[in-house]
PDB file of C-alpha atoms in Angstrom:
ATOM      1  CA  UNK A   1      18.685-188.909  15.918  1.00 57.00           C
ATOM      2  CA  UNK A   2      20.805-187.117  12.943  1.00 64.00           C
ATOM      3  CA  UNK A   3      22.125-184.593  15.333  1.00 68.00           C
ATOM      4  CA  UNK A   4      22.971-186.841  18.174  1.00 66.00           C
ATOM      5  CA  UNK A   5      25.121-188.907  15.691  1.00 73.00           C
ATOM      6  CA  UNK A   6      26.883-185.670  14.240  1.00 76.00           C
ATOM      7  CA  UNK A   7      27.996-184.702  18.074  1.00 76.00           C
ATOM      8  CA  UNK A   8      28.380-188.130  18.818  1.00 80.00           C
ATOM      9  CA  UNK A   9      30.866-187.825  15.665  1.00 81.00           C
ATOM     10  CA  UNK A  10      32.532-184.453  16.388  1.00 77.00           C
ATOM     11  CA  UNK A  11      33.035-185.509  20.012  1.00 80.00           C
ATOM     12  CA  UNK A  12      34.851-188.452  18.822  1.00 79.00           C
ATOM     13  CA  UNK A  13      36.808-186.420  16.585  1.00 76.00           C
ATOM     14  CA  UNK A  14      37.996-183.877  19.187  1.00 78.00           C
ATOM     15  CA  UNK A  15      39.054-186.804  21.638  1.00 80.00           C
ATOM     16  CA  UNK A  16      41.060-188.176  18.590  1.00 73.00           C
ATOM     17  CA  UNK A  17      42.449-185.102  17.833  1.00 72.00           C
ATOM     18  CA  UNK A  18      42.927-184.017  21.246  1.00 75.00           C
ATOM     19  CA  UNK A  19      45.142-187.503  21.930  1.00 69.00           C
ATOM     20  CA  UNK A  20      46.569-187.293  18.668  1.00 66.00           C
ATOM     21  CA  UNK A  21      48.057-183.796  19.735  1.00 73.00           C
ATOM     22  CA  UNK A  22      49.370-185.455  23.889  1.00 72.00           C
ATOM     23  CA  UNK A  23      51.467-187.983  21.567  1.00 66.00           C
ATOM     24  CA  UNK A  24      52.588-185.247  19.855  1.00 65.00           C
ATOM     25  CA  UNK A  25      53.709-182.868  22.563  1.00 67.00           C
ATOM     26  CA  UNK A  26      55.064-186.634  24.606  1.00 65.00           C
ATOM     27  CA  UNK A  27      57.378-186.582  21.625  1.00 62.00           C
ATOM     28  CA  UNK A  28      57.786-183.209  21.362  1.00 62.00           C
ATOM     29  CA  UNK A  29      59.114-182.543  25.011  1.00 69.00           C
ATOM     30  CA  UNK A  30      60.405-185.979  26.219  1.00 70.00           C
ATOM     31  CA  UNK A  31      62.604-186.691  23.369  1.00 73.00           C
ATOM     32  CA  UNK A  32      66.724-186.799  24.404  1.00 80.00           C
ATOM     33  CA  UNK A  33      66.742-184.163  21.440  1.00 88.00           C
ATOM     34  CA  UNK A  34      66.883-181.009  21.573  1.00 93.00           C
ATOM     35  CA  UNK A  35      64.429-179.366  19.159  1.00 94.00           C
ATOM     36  CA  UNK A  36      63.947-175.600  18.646  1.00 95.00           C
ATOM     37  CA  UNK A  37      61.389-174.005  16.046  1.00 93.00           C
ATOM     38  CA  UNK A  38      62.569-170.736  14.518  1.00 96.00           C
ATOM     39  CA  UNK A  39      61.021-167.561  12.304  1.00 95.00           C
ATOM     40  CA  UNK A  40      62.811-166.654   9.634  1.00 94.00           C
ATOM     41  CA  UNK A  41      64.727-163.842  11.563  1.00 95.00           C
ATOM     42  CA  UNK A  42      65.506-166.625  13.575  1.00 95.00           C
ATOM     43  CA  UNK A  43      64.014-165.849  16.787  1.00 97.00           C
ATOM     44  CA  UNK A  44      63.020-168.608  19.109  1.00 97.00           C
ATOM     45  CA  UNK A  45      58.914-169.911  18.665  1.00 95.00           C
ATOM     46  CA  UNK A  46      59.489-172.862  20.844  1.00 93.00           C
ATOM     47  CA  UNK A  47      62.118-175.238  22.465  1.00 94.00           C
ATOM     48  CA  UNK A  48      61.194-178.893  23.807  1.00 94.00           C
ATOM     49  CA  UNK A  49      61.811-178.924  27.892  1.00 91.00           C
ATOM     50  CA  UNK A  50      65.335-181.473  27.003  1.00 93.00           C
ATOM     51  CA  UNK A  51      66.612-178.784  25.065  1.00 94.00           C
ATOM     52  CA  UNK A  52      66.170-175.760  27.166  1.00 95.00           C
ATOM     53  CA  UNK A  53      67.113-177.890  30.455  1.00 94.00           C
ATOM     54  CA  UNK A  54      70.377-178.708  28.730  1.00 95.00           C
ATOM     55  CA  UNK A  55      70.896-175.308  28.287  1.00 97.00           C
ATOM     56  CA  UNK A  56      69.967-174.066  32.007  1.00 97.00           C
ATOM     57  CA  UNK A  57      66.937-172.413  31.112  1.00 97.00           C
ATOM     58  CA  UNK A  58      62.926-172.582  31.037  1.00 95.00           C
ATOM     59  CA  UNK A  59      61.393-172.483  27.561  1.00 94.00           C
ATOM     60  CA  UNK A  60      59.786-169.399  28.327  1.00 95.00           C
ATOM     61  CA  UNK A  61      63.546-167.664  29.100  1.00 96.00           C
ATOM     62  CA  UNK A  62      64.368-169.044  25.496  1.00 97.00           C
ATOM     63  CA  UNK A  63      60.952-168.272  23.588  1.00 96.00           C
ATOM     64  CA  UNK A  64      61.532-164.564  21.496  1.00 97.00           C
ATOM     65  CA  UNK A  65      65.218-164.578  22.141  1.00 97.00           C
ATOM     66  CA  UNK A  66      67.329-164.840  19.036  1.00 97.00           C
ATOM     67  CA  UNK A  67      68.655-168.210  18.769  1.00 95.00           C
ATOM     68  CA  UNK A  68      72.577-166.905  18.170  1.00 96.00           C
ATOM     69  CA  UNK A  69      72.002-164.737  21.440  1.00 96.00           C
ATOM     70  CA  UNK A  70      72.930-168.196  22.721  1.00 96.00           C
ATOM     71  CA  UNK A  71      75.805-169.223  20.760  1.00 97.00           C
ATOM     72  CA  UNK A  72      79.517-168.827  21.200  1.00 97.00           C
ATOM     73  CA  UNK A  73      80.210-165.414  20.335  1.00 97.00           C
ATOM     74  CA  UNK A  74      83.257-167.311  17.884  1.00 97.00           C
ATOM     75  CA  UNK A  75      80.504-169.211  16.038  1.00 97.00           C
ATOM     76  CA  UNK A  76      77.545-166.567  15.686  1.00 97.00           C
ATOM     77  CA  UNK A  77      78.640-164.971  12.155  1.00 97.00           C
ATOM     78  CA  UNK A  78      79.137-168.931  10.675  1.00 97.00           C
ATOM     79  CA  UNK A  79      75.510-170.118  12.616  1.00 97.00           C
ATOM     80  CA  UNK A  80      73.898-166.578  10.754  1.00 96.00           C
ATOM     81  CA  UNK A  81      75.296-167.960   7.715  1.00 95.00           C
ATOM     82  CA  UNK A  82      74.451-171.402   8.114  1.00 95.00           C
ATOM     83  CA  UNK A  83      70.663-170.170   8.837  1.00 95.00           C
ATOM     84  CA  UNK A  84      70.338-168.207   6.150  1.00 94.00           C
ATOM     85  CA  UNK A  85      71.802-170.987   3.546  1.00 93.00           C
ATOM     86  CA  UNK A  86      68.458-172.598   5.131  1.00 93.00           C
ATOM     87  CA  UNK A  87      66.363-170.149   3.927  1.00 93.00           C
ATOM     88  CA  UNK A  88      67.686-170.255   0.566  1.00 92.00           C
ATOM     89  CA  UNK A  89      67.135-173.547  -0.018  1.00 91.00           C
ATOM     90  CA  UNK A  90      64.052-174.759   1.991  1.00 84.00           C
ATOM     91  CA  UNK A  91      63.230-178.333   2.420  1.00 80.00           C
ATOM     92  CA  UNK A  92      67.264-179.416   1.950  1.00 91.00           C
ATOM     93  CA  UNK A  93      68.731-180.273   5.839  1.00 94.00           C
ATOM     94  CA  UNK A  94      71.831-178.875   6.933  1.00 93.00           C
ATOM     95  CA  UNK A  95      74.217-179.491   9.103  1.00 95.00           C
ATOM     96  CA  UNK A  96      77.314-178.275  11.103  1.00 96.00           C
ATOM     97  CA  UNK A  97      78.478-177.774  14.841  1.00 97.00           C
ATOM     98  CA  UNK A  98      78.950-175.423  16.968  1.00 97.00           C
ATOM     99  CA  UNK A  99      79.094-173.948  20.532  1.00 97.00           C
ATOM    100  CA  UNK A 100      76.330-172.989  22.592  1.00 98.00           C
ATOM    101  CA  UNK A 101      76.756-171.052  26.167  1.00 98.00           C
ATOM    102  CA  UNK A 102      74.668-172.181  28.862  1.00 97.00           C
ATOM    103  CA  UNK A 103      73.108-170.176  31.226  1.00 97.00           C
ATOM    104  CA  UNK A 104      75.585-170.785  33.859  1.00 97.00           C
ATOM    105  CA  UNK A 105      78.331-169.613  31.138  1.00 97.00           C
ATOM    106  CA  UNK A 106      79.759-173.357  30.172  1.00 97.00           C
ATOM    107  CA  UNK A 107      80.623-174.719  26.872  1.00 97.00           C
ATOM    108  CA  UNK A 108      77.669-177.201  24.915  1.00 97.00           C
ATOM    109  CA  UNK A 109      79.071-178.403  21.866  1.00 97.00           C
ATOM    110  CA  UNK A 110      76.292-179.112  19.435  1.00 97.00           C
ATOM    111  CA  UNK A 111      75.648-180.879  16.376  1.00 97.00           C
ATOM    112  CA  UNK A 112      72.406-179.488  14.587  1.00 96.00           C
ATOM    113  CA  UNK A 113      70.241-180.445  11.907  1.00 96.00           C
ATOM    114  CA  UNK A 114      68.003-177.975  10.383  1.00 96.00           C
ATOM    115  CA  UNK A 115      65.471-177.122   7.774  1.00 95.00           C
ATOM    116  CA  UNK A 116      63.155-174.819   6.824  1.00 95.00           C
ATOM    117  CA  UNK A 117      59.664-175.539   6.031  1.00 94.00           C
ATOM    118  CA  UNK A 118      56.443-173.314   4.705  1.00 88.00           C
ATOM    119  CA  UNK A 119      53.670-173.560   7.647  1.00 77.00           C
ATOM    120  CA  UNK A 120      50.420-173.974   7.040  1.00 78.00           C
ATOM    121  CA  UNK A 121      50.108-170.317   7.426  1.00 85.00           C
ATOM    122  CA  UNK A 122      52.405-169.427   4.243  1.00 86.00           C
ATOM    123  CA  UNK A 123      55.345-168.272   6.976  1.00 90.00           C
ATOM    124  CA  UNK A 124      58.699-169.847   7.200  1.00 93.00           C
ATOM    125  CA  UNK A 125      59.587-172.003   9.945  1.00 94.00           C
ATOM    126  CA  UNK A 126      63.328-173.201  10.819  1.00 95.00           C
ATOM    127  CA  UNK A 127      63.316-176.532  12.179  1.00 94.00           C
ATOM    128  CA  UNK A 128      66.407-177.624  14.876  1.00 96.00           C
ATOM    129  CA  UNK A 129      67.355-180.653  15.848  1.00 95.00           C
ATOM    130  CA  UNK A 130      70.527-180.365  18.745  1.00 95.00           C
ATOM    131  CA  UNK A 131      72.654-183.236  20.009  1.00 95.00           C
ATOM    132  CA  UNK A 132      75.296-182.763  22.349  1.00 96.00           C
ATOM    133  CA  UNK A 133      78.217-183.703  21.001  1.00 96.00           C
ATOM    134  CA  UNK A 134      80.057-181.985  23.822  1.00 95.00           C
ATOM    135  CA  UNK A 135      81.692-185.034  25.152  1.00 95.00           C
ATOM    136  CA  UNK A 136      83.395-185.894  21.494  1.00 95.00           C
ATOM    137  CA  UNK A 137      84.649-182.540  21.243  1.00 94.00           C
ATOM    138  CA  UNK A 138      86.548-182.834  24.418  1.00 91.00           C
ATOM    139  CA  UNK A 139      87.748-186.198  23.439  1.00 93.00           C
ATOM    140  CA  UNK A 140      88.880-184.700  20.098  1.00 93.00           C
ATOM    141  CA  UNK A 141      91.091-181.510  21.897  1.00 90.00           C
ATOM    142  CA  UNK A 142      92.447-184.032  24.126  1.00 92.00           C
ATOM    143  CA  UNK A 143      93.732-186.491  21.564  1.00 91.00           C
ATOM    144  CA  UNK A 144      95.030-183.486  19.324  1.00 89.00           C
ATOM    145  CA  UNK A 145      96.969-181.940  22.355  1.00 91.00           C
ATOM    146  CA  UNK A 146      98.395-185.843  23.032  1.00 90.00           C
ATOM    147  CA  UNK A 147      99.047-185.920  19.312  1.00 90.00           C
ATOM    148  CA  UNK A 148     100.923-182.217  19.383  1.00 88.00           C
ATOM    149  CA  UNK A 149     102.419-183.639  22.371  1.00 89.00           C
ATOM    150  CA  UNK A 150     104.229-186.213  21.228  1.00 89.00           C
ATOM    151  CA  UNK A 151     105.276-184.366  17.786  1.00 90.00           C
ATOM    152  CA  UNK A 152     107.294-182.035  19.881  1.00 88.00           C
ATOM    153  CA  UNK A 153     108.743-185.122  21.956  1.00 85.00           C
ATOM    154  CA  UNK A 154     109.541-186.432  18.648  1.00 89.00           C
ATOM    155  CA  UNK A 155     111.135-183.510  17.019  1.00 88.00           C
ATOM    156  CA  UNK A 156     112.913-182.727  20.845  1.00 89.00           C
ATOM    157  CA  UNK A 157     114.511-186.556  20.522  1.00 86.00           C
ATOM    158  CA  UNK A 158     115.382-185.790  16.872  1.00 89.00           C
ATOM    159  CA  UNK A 159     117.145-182.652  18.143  1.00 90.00           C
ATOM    160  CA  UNK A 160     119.056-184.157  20.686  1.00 86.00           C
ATOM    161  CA  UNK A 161     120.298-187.362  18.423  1.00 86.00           C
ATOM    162  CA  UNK A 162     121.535-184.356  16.274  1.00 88.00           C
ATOM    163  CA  UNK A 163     123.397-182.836  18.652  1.00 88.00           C
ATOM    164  CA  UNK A 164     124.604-185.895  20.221  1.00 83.00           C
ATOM    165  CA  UNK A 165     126.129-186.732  16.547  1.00 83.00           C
ATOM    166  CA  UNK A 166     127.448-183.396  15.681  1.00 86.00           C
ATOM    167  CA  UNK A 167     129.541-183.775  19.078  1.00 85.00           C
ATOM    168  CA  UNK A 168     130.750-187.484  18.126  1.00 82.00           C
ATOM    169  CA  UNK A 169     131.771-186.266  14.551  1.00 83.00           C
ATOM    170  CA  UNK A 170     134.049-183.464  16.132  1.00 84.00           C
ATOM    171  CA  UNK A 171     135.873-186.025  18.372  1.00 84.00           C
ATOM    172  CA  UNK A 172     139.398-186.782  17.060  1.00 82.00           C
ATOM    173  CA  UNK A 173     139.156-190.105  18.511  1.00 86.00           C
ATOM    174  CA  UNK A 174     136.995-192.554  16.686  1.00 86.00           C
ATOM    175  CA  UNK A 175     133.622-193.873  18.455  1.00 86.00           C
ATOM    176  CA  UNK A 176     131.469-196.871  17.122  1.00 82.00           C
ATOM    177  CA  UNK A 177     128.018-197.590  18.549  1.00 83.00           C
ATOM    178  CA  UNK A 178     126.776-201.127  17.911  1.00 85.00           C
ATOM    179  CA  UNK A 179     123.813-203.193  18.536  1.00 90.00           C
ATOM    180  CA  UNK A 180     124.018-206.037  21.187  1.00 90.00           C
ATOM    181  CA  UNK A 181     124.131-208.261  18.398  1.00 91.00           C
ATOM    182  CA  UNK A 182     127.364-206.640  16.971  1.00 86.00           C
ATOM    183  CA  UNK A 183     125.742-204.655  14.038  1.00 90.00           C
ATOM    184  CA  UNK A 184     127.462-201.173  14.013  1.00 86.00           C
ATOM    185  CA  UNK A 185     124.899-198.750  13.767  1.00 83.00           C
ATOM    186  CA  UNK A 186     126.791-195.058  14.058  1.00 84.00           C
ATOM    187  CA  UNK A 187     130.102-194.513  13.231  1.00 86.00           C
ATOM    188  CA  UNK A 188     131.758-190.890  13.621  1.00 87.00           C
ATOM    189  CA  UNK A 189     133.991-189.561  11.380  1.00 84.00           C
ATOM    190  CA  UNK A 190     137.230-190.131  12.857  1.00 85.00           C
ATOM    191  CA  UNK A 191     136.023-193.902  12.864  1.00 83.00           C
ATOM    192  CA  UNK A 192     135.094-193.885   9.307  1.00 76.00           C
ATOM    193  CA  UNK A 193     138.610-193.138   8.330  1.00 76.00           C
ATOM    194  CA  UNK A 194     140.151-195.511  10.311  1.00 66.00           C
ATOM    195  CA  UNK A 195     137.073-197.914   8.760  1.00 61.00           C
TER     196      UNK A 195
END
């Protein structure tokens, strides 16, 4: 009777375990995050299905690879450094952005989150968390390029009214511009004298 309890017991425990570990891999691979697990060289132990479908790829492709084999080549050197300032200082998150390629060659702007943690082995392991961030970016560039934009407009108008009052000042003849209510509001210098 003893021993039918104890695998009545054990059973039980695998099921639980064996559920506890579906939630875990539902959350794992269904979550709008991407998440990536890293060694300390930072080579690529695992990547949630979201993450390596936003990036064109099957896990498998991604597993083993070194995670900046699929950043922006601009952004690899400051990503190594980032990583490593990980390593340094486990258990403190980190944070910064940067571009990732696809595999069909387009821009994924990313913010990450990452940490490194001791395993239950004694090994290192870099947690990643990846949002796409790609959409801001753009939104960013666009709103600097109106903002550079109108600068130059700006400094083109503020050209022009120079020029405009450079001429007037070399007139003989005296020239008064005034507001429709009558307020004078440039005088050249011919009409200053006369003034």
């Amino acid at each position: 009777v003893i021993a039918h309890e104890n695998v009545t017991e054990r059973r039980r425990a695998e099921e639980a375990l064996r559920d506890s570990e579906e939630r875990y891999r539902a959350l794992y691979e269904d979550n709008p995050s991407m998440y990536f697990t890293l060694d300390e060289k930072g080579t690529v132990l695992s990547v949630n299905h979201f993450g390596s479908k936003q990036l064109g790829y099957a896990p498998e492709e991604l597993a083993g690879r070194p995670l900046l084999e699929i950043f922006h080549e601009q952004d690899r050197q400051a990503v190594s450094h980032y990583l490593s300032g990980s390593l340094q200082a486990p258990e403190r998150i980190s944070g910064w952005e940067a571009r990732k390629i696809r595999k069909d060659g387009s821009v994924l702007w990313v913010r990450e989150n990452v940490r490194a943690v001791r395993g239950p082995d004694g090994d290192t392991v870099i947690l990643v968390t990846c949002e796409d961030v790609t959409e801001r970016k753009h939104a960013e560039s666009e709103r600097a390029r109106l903002l550079d934009r109108e600068q130059v407009a700006r400094g083109e108008a503020e050209a022009a009214r120079q020029h405009l009052r450079a001429i007037l000042d070399n007139l003989t003849e005296g020239v008064l511009v005034s507001e429709p209510q009558g307020r004078i509001v440039f005088a050249n210098s011919a009409a200053n004298t006369v003034l």
